[in-house]
PDB file of C-alpha atoms in Angstrom:
ATOM      1  CA  UNK P   1      32.922 -11.813   2.506  1.00  0.00           C
ATOM      2  CA  UNK P   2      32.916  -8.391   4.420  1.00  0.00           C
ATOM      3  CA  UNK P   3      33.295  -6.237   0.832  1.00  0.00           C
ATOM      4  CA  UNK P   4      29.852  -8.382  -0.313  1.00  0.00           C
ATOM      5  CA  UNK P   5      27.959  -7.262   2.922  1.00  0.00           C
ATOM      6  CA  UNK P   6      29.355  -3.344   2.318  1.00  0.00           C
ATOM      7  CA  UNK P   7      28.366  -3.801  -1.843  1.00  0.00           C
ATOM      8  CA  UNK P   8      24.879  -4.787  -0.383  1.00  0.00           C
ATOM      9  CA  UNK P   9      24.754  -2.131   2.659  1.00  0.00           C
ATOM     10  CA  UNK P  10      25.680   0.203  -0.493  1.00  0.00           C
ATOM     11  CA  UNK P  11      23.452  -0.809  -2.762  1.00  0.00           C
ATOM     12  CA  UNK P  12      20.193  -0.638  -0.537  1.00  0.00           C
ATOM     13  CA  UNK P  13      20.726   3.091   0.384  1.00  0.00           C
ATOM     14  CA  UNK P  14      19.376   4.912  -2.792  1.00  0.00           C
ATOM     15  CA  UNK P  15      16.454   2.667  -2.010  1.00  0.00           C
ATOM     16  CA  UNK P  16      16.213   3.811   1.320  1.00  0.00           C
ATOM     17  CA  UNK P  17      17.135   7.293   0.434  1.00  0.00           C
ATOM     18  CA  UNK P  18      14.144   7.688  -1.594  1.00  0.00           C
ATOM     19  CA  UNK P  19      11.505   6.090   0.549  1.00  0.00           C
ATOM     20  CA  UNK P  20      12.597   8.729   3.528  1.00  0.00           C
ATOM     21  CA  UNK P  21      12.796  11.349   1.069  1.00  0.00           C
ATOM     22  CA  UNK P  22       8.818  11.500   0.618  1.00  0.00           C
ATOM     23  CA  UNK P  23       6.513  14.336   2.777  1.00  0.00           C
ATOM     24  CA  UNK P  24       3.409  14.484   3.136  1.00  0.00           C
ATOM     25  CA  UNK P  25       2.733  18.205   3.014  1.00  0.00           C
ATOM     26  CA  UNK P  26      -1.126  18.657   2.961  1.00  0.00           C
ATOM     27  CA  UNK P  27      -1.691  18.945   6.777  1.00  0.00           C
ATOM     28  CA  UNK P  28       1.227  22.011   6.394  1.00  0.00           C
ATOM     29  CA  UNK P  29      -0.526  23.111   3.020  1.00  0.00           C
ATOM     30  CA  UNK P  30      -4.134  23.058   4.184  1.00  0.00           C
ATOM     31  CA  UNK P  31      -4.330  26.687   5.837  1.00  0.00           C
ATOM     32  CA  UNK P  32      -2.546  28.472   2.972  1.00  0.00           C
ATOM     33  CA  UNK P  33      -4.217  26.695   0.715  1.00  0.00           C
ATOM     34  CA  UNK P  34      -7.687  27.315   2.104  1.00  0.00           C
ATOM     35  CA  UNK P  35      -7.108  31.082   2.798  1.00  0.00           C
ATOM     36  CA  UNK P  36      -6.399  31.261  -0.994  1.00  0.00           C
ATOM     37  CA  UNK P  37      -9.739  29.328  -1.811  1.00  0.00           C
ATOM     38  CA  UNK P  38     -11.742  31.586   0.931  1.00  0.00           C
ATOM     39  CA  UNK P  39     -10.372  34.772  -0.848  1.00  0.00           C
ATOM     40  CA  UNK P  40     -11.981  33.244  -4.180  1.00  0.00           C
ATOM     41  CA  UNK P  41     -15.278  32.511  -2.430  1.00  0.00           C
ATOM     42  CA  UNK P  42     -14.755  28.805  -2.530  1.00  0.00           C
ATOM     43  CA  UNK P  43     -15.139  25.787   0.486  1.00  0.00           C
ATOM     44  CA  UNK P  44     -12.276  24.863   2.188  1.00  0.00           C
ATOM     45  CA  UNK P  45     -10.340  21.422   1.260  1.00  0.00           C
ATOM     46  CA  UNK P  46      -9.575  18.440   3.961  1.00  0.00           C
ATOM     47  CA  UNK P  47      -6.831  16.536   3.548  1.00  0.00           C
ATOM     48  CA  UNK P  48      -7.166  12.590   2.566  1.00  0.00           C
ATOM     49  CA  UNK P  49      -5.219   9.909   2.958  1.00  0.00           C
ATOM     50  CA  UNK P  50      -5.968   7.878  -0.047  1.00  0.00           C
ATOM     51  CA  UNK P  51      -5.283  11.592  -2.337  1.00  0.00           C
ATOM     52  CA  UNK P  52      -2.003  11.509  -0.558  1.00  0.00           C
ATOM     53  CA  UNK P  53      -1.174   8.198  -1.799  1.00  0.00           C
ATOM     54  CA  UNK P  54      -2.236   8.152  -5.068  1.00  0.00           C
ATOM     55  CA  UNK P  55       0.150  11.543  -5.032  1.00  0.00           C
ATOM     56  CA  UNK P  56       2.879   9.795  -3.667  1.00  0.00           C
ATOM     57  CA  UNK P  57       2.732   7.193  -5.937  1.00  0.00           C
ATOM     58  CA  UNK P  58       3.036   9.062  -8.447  1.00  0.00           C
ATOM     59  CA  UNK P  59       5.987  11.355  -6.841  1.00  0.00           C
ATOM     60  CA  UNK P  60       7.410   7.746  -6.387  1.00  0.00           C
ATOM     61  CA  UNK P  61       7.019   6.691 -10.196  1.00  0.00           C
ATOM     62  CA  UNK P  62       8.442  10.151 -11.757  1.00  0.00           C
ATOM     63  CA  UNK P  63      11.865   9.904  -9.068  1.00  0.00           C
ATOM     64  CA  UNK P  64      12.280   6.418 -10.319  1.00  0.00           C
ATOM     65  CA  UNK P  65      11.737   6.873 -14.102  1.00  0.00           C
ATOM     66  CA  UNK P  66      13.288  10.292 -14.271  1.00  0.00           C
ATOM     67  CA  UNK P  67      10.338  11.427 -15.994  1.00  0.00           C
ATOM     68  CA  UNK P  68       8.109  14.795 -15.347  1.00  0.00           C
ATOM     69  CA  UNK P  69       4.769  14.134 -16.894  1.00  0.00           C
ATOM     70  CA  UNK P  70       0.984  14.105 -15.395  1.00  0.00           C
ATOM     71  CA  UNK P  71       0.852   9.889 -17.273  1.00  0.00           C
ATOM     72  CA  UNK P  72       2.878   7.579 -15.005  1.00  0.00           C
ATOM     73  CA  UNK P  73       5.279   5.298 -16.649  1.00  0.00           C
ATOM     74  CA  UNK P  74       2.614   2.513 -17.094  1.00  0.00           C
ATOM     75  CA  UNK P  75       0.170   5.009 -18.760  1.00  0.00           C
ATOM     76  CA  UNK P  76      -1.861   6.026 -15.937  1.00  0.00           C
ATOM     77  CA  UNK P  77      -3.697   9.055 -15.569  1.00  0.00           C
ATOM     78  CA  UNK P  78      -4.387  11.093 -12.351  1.00  0.00           C
ATOM     79  CA  UNK P  79      -7.885   9.152 -12.623  1.00  0.00           C
ATOM     80  CA  UNK P  80      -6.776   5.515 -12.651  1.00  0.00           C
ATOM     81  CA  UNK P  81      -4.211   6.279  -9.665  1.00  0.00           C
ATOM     82  CA  UNK P  82      -6.864   8.022  -7.810  1.00  0.00           C
ATOM     83  CA  UNK P  83      -9.399   4.760  -8.549  1.00  0.00           C
ATOM     84  CA  UNK P  84      -6.192   2.391  -7.807  1.00  0.00           C
ATOM     85  CA  UNK P  85      -6.371   4.064  -4.270  1.00  0.00           C
ATOM     86  CA  UNK P  86      -9.974   3.011  -3.948  1.00  0.00           C
ATOM     87  CA  UNK P  87     -11.403   6.663  -4.289  1.00  0.00           C
ATOM     88  CA  UNK P  88     -14.412   6.987  -6.325  1.00  0.00           C
ATOM     89  CA  UNK P  89     -14.945  10.738  -7.769  1.00  0.00           C
ATOM     90  CA  UNK P  90     -16.763  13.124 -10.013  1.00  0.00           C
ATOM     91  CA  UNK P  91     -14.013  15.636  -9.832  1.00  0.00           C
ATOM     92  CA  UNK P  92      -9.991  15.077  -9.994  1.00  0.00           C
ATOM     93  CA  UNK P  93      -7.135  17.028 -11.116  1.00  0.00           C
ATOM     94  CA  UNK P  94      -2.994  16.945 -10.586  1.00  0.00           C
ATOM     95  CA  UNK P  95      -0.608  19.718 -10.229  1.00  0.00           C
ATOM     96  CA  UNK P  96       2.894  18.567 -10.546  1.00  0.00           C
ATOM     97  CA  UNK P  97       6.074  20.770 -10.038  1.00  0.00           C
ATOM     98  CA  UNK P  98       9.493  20.113  -9.539  1.00  0.00           C
ATOM     99  CA  UNK P  99      12.913  21.670  -8.043  1.00  0.00           C
ATOM    100  CA  UNK P 100      11.208  24.333  -5.639  1.00  0.00           C
ATOM    101  CA  UNK P 101      13.040  23.924  -2.287  1.00  0.00           C
ATOM    102  CA  UNK P 102      10.006  24.782  -0.004  1.00  0.00           C
ATOM    103  CA  UNK P 103       6.308  24.404   0.292  1.00  0.00           C
ATOM    104  CA  UNK P 104       5.764  28.603   0.080  1.00  0.00           C
ATOM    105  CA  UNK P 105       7.416  28.471  -3.494  1.00  0.00           C
ATOM    106  CA  UNK P 106       5.390  25.802  -4.734  1.00  0.00           C
ATOM    107  CA  UNK P 107       2.368  27.030  -3.384  1.00  0.00           C
ATOM    108  CA  UNK P 108       3.291  30.755  -4.812  1.00  0.00           C
ATOM    109  CA  UNK P 109       4.366  29.146  -8.169  1.00  0.00           C
ATOM    110  CA  UNK P 110       1.156  27.011  -8.565  1.00  0.00           C
ATOM    111  CA  UNK P 111      -1.067  30.375  -7.542  1.00  0.00           C
ATOM    112  CA  UNK P 112       0.885  32.478 -10.082  1.00  0.00           C
ATOM    113  CA  UNK P 113       0.162  29.589 -12.789  1.00  0.00           C
ATOM    114  CA  UNK P 114      -3.221  30.220 -14.827  1.00  0.00           C
ATOM    115  CA  UNK P 115      -3.980  26.028 -14.752  1.00  0.00           C
ATOM    116  CA  UNK P 116      -2.543  25.298 -11.374  1.00  0.00           C
ATOM    117  CA  UNK P 117      -4.389  28.072 -10.043  1.00  0.00           C
ATOM    118  CA  UNK P 118      -7.867  26.813 -11.409  1.00  0.00           C
ATOM    119  CA  UNK P 119      -7.300  22.937 -10.065  1.00  0.00           C
ATOM    120  CA  UNK P 120      -6.612  24.779  -6.916  1.00  0.00           C
ATOM    121  CA  UNK P 121      -9.410  26.684  -6.914  1.00  0.00           C
ATOM    122  CA  UNK P 122     -11.711  24.499  -8.489  1.00  0.00           C
ATOM    123  CA  UNK P 123     -15.243  25.252  -6.888  1.00  0.00           C
ATOM    124  CA  UNK P 124     -15.799  21.097  -7.307  1.00  0.00           C
ATOM    125  CA  UNK P 125     -13.017  20.110  -5.220  1.00  0.00           C
ATOM    126  CA  UNK P 126     -13.415  19.053  -1.740  1.00  0.00           C
ATOM    127  CA  UNK P 127     -10.444  17.398  -0.570  1.00  0.00           C
ATOM    128  CA  UNK P 128      -6.385  17.231  -1.301  1.00  0.00           C
ATOM    129  CA  UNK P 129      -3.096  15.161  -0.716  1.00  0.00           C
ATOM    130  CA  UNK P 130       0.304  17.057  -1.130  1.00  0.00           C
ATOM    131  CA  UNK P 131       3.473  15.290  -1.243  1.00  0.00           C
ATOM    132  CA  UNK P 132       7.263  16.299  -1.745  1.00  0.00           C
ATOM    133  CA  UNK P 133       9.272  13.643  -3.471  1.00  0.00           C
ATOM    134  CA  UNK P 134      12.419  12.770  -4.187  1.00  0.00           C
ATOM    135  CA  UNK P 135      14.197  15.665  -5.945  1.00  0.00           C
ATOM    136  CA  UNK P 136      11.749  18.010  -5.184  1.00  0.00           C
ATOM    137  CA  UNK P 137       9.089  16.606  -7.113  1.00  0.00           C
ATOM    138  CA  UNK P 138       6.152  17.974  -5.851  1.00  0.00           C
ATOM    139  CA  UNK P 139       2.846  16.260  -6.193  1.00  0.00           C
ATOM    140  CA  UNK P 140      -0.831  17.870  -5.458  1.00  0.00           C
ATOM    141  CA  UNK P 141      -4.508  15.609  -6.052  1.00  0.00           C
ATOM    142  CA  UNK P 142      -7.387  17.277  -5.757  1.00  0.00           C
ATOM    143  CA  UNK P 143     -10.943  15.829  -5.722  1.00  0.00           C
ATOM    144  CA  UNK P 144     -14.602  15.924  -5.294  1.00  0.00           C
ATOM    145  CA  UNK P 145     -15.521  11.801  -4.013  1.00  0.00           C
ATOM    146  CA  UNK P 146     -18.411  10.416  -5.289  1.00  0.00           C
ATOM    147  CA  UNK P 147     -21.501  12.180  -6.831  1.00  0.00           C
TER     148      UNK P 147
END
């Protein structure tokens, strides 16, 4: 019986580790992102809970499947994931990264990449969510609500 209890506990550890590894870094990144946007003459972004949840869902999916893609394991796009959180948008973009060990590293890498930089500096963007998932999977979702 003890072996069964220990075995059951051991099987639950990876699930708990995955859940604990998700970090909401939007509040920590906001000032640096907005400083970059201000330098480019863009308006400031605010952190949005629904966009953070969409980013977290995608990071979890990527970690669970071992994939690295903007397409979810169920074929979803970033727009599908954002709508799934109840967020209506007229602009949406997504940045993903893997392996960077710090917020500074991932933001520097994205700003050095033309496509990722374009998303961060998009004049249409008004809100964002940014998470760090298991295995240093980073997902940022930027959007403009409504329209």
